[in-house]
JSON list of C-alpha atoms in Angstrom, two decimals:
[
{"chain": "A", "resi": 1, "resn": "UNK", "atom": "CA", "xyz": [-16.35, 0.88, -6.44]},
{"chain": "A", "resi": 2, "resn": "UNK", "atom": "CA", "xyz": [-14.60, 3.16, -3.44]},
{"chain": "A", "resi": 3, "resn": "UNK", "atom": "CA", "xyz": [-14.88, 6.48, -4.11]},
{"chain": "A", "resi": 4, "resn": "UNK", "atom": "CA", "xyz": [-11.91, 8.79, -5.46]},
{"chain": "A", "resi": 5, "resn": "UNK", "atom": "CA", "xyz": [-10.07, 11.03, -3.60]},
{"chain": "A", "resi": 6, "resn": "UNK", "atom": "CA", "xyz": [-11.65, 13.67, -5.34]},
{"chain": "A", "resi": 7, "resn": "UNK", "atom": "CA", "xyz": [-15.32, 12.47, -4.01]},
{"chain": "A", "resi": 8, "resn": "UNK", "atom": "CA", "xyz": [-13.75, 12.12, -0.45]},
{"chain": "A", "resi": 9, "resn": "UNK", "atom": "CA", "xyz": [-14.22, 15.55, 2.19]},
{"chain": "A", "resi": 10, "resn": "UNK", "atom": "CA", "xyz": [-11.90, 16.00, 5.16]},
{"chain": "A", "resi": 11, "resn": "UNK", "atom": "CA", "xyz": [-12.99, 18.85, 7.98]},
{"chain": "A", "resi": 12, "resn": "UNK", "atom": "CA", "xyz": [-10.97, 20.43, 9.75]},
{"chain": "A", "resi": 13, "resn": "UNK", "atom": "CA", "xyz": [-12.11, 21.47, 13.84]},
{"chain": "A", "resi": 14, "resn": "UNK", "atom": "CA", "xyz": [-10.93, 24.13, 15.68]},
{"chain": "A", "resi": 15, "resn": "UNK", "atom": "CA", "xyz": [-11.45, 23.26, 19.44]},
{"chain": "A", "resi": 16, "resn": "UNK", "atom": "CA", "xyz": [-10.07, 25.48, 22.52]},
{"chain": "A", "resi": 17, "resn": "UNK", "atom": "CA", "xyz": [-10.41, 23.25, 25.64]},
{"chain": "A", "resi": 18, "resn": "UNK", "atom": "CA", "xyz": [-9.65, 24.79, 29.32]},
{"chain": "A", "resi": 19, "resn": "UNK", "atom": "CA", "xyz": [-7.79, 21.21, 29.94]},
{"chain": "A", "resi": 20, "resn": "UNK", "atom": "CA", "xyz": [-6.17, 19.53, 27.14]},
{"chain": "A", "resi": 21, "resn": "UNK", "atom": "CA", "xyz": [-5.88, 16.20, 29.40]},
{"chain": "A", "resi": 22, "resn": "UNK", "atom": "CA", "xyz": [-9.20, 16.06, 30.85]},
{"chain": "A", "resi": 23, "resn": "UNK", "atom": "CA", "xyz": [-11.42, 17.55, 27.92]},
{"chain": "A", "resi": 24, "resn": "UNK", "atom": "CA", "xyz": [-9.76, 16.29, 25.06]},
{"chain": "A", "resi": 25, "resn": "UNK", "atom": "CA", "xyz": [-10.99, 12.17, 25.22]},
{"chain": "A", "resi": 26, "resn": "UNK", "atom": "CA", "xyz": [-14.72, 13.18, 25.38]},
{"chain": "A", "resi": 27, "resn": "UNK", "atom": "CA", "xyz": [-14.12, 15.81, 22.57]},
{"chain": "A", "resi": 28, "resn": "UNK", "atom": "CA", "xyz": [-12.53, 13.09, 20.46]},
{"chain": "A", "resi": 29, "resn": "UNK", "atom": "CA", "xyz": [-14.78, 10.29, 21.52]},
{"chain": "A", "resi": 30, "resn": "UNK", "atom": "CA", "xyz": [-17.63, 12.57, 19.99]},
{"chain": "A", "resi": 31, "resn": "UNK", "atom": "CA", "xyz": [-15.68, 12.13, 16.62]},
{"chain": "A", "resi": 32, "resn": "UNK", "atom": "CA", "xyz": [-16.08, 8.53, 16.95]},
{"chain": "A", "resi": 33, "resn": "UNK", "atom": "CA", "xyz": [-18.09, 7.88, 13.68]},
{"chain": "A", "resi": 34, "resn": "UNK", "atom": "CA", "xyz": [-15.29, 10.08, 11.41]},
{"chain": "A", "resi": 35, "resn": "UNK", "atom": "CA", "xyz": [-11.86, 9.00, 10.59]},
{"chain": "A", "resi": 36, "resn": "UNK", "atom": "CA", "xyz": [-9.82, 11.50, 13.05]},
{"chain": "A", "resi": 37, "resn": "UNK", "atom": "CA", "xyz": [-6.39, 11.54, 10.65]},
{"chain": "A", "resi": 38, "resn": "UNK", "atom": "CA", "xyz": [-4.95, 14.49, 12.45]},
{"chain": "A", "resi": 39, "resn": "UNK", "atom": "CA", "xyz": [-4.48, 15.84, 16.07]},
{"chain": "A", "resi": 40, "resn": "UNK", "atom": "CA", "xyz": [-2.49, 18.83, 17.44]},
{"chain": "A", "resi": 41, "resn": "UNK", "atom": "CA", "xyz": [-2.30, 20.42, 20.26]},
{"chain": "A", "resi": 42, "resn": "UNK", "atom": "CA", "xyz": [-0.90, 24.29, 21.57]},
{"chain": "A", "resi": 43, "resn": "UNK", "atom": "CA", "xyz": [-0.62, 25.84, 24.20]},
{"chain": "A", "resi": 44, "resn": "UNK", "atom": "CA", "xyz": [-2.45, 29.44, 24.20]},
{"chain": "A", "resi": 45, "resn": "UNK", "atom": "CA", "xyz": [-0.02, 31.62, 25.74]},
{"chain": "A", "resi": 46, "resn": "UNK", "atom": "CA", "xyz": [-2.32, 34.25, 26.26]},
{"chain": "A", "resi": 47, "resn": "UNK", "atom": "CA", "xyz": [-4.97, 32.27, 28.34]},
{"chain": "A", "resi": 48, "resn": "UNK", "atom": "CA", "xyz": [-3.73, 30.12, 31.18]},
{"chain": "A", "resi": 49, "resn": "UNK", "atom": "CA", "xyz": [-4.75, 26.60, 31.17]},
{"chain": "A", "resi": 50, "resn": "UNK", "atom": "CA", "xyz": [-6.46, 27.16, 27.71]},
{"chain": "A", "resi": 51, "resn": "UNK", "atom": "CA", "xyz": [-4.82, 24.27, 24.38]},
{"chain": "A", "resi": 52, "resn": "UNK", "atom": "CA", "xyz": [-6.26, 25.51, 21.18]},
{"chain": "A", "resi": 53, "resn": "UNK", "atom": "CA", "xyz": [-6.86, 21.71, 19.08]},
{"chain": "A", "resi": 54, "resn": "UNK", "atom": "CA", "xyz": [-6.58, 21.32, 15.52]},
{"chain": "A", "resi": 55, "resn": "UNK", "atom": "CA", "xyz": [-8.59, 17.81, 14.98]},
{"chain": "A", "resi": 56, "resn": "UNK", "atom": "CA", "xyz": [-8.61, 16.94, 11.03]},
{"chain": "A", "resi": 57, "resn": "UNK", "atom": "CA", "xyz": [-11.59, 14.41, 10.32]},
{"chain": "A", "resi": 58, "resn": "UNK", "atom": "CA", "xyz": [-12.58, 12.62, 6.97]},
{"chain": "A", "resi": 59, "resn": "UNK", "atom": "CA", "xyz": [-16.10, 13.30, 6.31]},
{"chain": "A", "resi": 60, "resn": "UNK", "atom": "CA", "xyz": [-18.40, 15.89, 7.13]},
{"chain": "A", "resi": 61, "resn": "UNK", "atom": "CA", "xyz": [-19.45, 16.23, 11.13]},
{"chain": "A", "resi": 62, "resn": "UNK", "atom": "CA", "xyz": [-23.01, 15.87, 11.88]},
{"chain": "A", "resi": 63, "resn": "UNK", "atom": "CA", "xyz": [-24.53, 18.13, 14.26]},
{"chain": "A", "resi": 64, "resn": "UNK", "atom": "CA", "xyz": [-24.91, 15.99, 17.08]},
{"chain": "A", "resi": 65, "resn": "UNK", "atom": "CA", "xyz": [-21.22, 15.29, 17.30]},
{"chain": "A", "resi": 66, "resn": "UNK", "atom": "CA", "xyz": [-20.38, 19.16, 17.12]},
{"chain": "A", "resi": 67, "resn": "UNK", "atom": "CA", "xyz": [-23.11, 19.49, 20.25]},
{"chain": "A", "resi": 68, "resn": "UNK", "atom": "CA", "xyz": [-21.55, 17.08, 22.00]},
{"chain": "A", "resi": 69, "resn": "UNK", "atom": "CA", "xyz": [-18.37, 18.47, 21.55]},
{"chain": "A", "resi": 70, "resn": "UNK", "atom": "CA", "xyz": [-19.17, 21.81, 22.26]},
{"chain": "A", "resi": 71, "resn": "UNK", "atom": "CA", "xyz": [-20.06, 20.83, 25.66]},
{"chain": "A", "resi": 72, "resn": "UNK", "atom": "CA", "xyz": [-16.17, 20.14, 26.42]},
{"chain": "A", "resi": 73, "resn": "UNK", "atom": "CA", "xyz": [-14.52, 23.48, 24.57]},
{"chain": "A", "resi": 74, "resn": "UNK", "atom": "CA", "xyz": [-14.66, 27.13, 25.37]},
{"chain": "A", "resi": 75, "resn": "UNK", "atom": "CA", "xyz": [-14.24, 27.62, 21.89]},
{"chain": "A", "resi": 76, "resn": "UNK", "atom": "CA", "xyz": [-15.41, 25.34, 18.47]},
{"chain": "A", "resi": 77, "resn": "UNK", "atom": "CA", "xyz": [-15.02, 26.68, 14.60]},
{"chain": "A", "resi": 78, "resn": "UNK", "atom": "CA", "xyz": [-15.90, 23.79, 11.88]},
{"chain": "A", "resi": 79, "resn": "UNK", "atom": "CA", "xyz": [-13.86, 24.88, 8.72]},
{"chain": "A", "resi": 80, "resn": "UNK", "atom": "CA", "xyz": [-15.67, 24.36, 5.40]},
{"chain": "A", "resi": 81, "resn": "UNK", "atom": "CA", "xyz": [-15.10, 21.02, 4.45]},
{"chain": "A", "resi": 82, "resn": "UNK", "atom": "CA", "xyz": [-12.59, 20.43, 1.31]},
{"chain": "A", "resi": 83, "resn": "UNK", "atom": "CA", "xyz": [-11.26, 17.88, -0.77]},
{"chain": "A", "resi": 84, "resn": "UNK", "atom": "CA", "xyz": [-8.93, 15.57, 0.45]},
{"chain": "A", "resi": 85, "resn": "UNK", "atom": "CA", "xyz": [-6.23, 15.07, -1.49]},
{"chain": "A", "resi": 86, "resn": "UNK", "atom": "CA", "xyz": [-3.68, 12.11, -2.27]},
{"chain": "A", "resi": 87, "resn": "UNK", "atom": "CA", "xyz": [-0.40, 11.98, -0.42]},
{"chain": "A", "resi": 88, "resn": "UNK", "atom": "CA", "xyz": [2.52, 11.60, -2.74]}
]
């Protein structure tokens, strides 16, 4: 049977890239095994030239993908991964 919703993890990336346009394919082609349900994008107004990503995956992200795309951020934080819920 498919799992439940309950049995289901999403994880939740937080990415700063020095060029959204440039950086942000290879960082998402590393995610290319996971579900990638959510991707936004802001401008750090504090840093020039620097987009702070907020890439929502299902499943838990192996360590190979996070090397990989660690190589295209300045900045990578992996949120504990949590149950995904149903959407009303």
């Amino acid at each position: 049977p498919p799992p439940t919703a309950a049995a289901v993890l999403k994880s939740t990336l937080i990415v700063d890239l020095g060029d959204c346009a440039r950086d942000l394919v290879p960082s998402l082609a590393a995610l290319a095994d996971h579900s990638v349900n959510k991707v936004e994008t802001r401008k750090l107004h504090d840093t020039p030239w620097t987009y702070r990503c907020y890439l929502e995956c299902t499943g838990i992200i192996e360590s190979d993908a996070l090397k990989t795309l660690s190589a295209h951020a300045q900045r990578l934080c992996q949120l504990t991964p949590y149950p995904a819920t149903e959407q009303p």
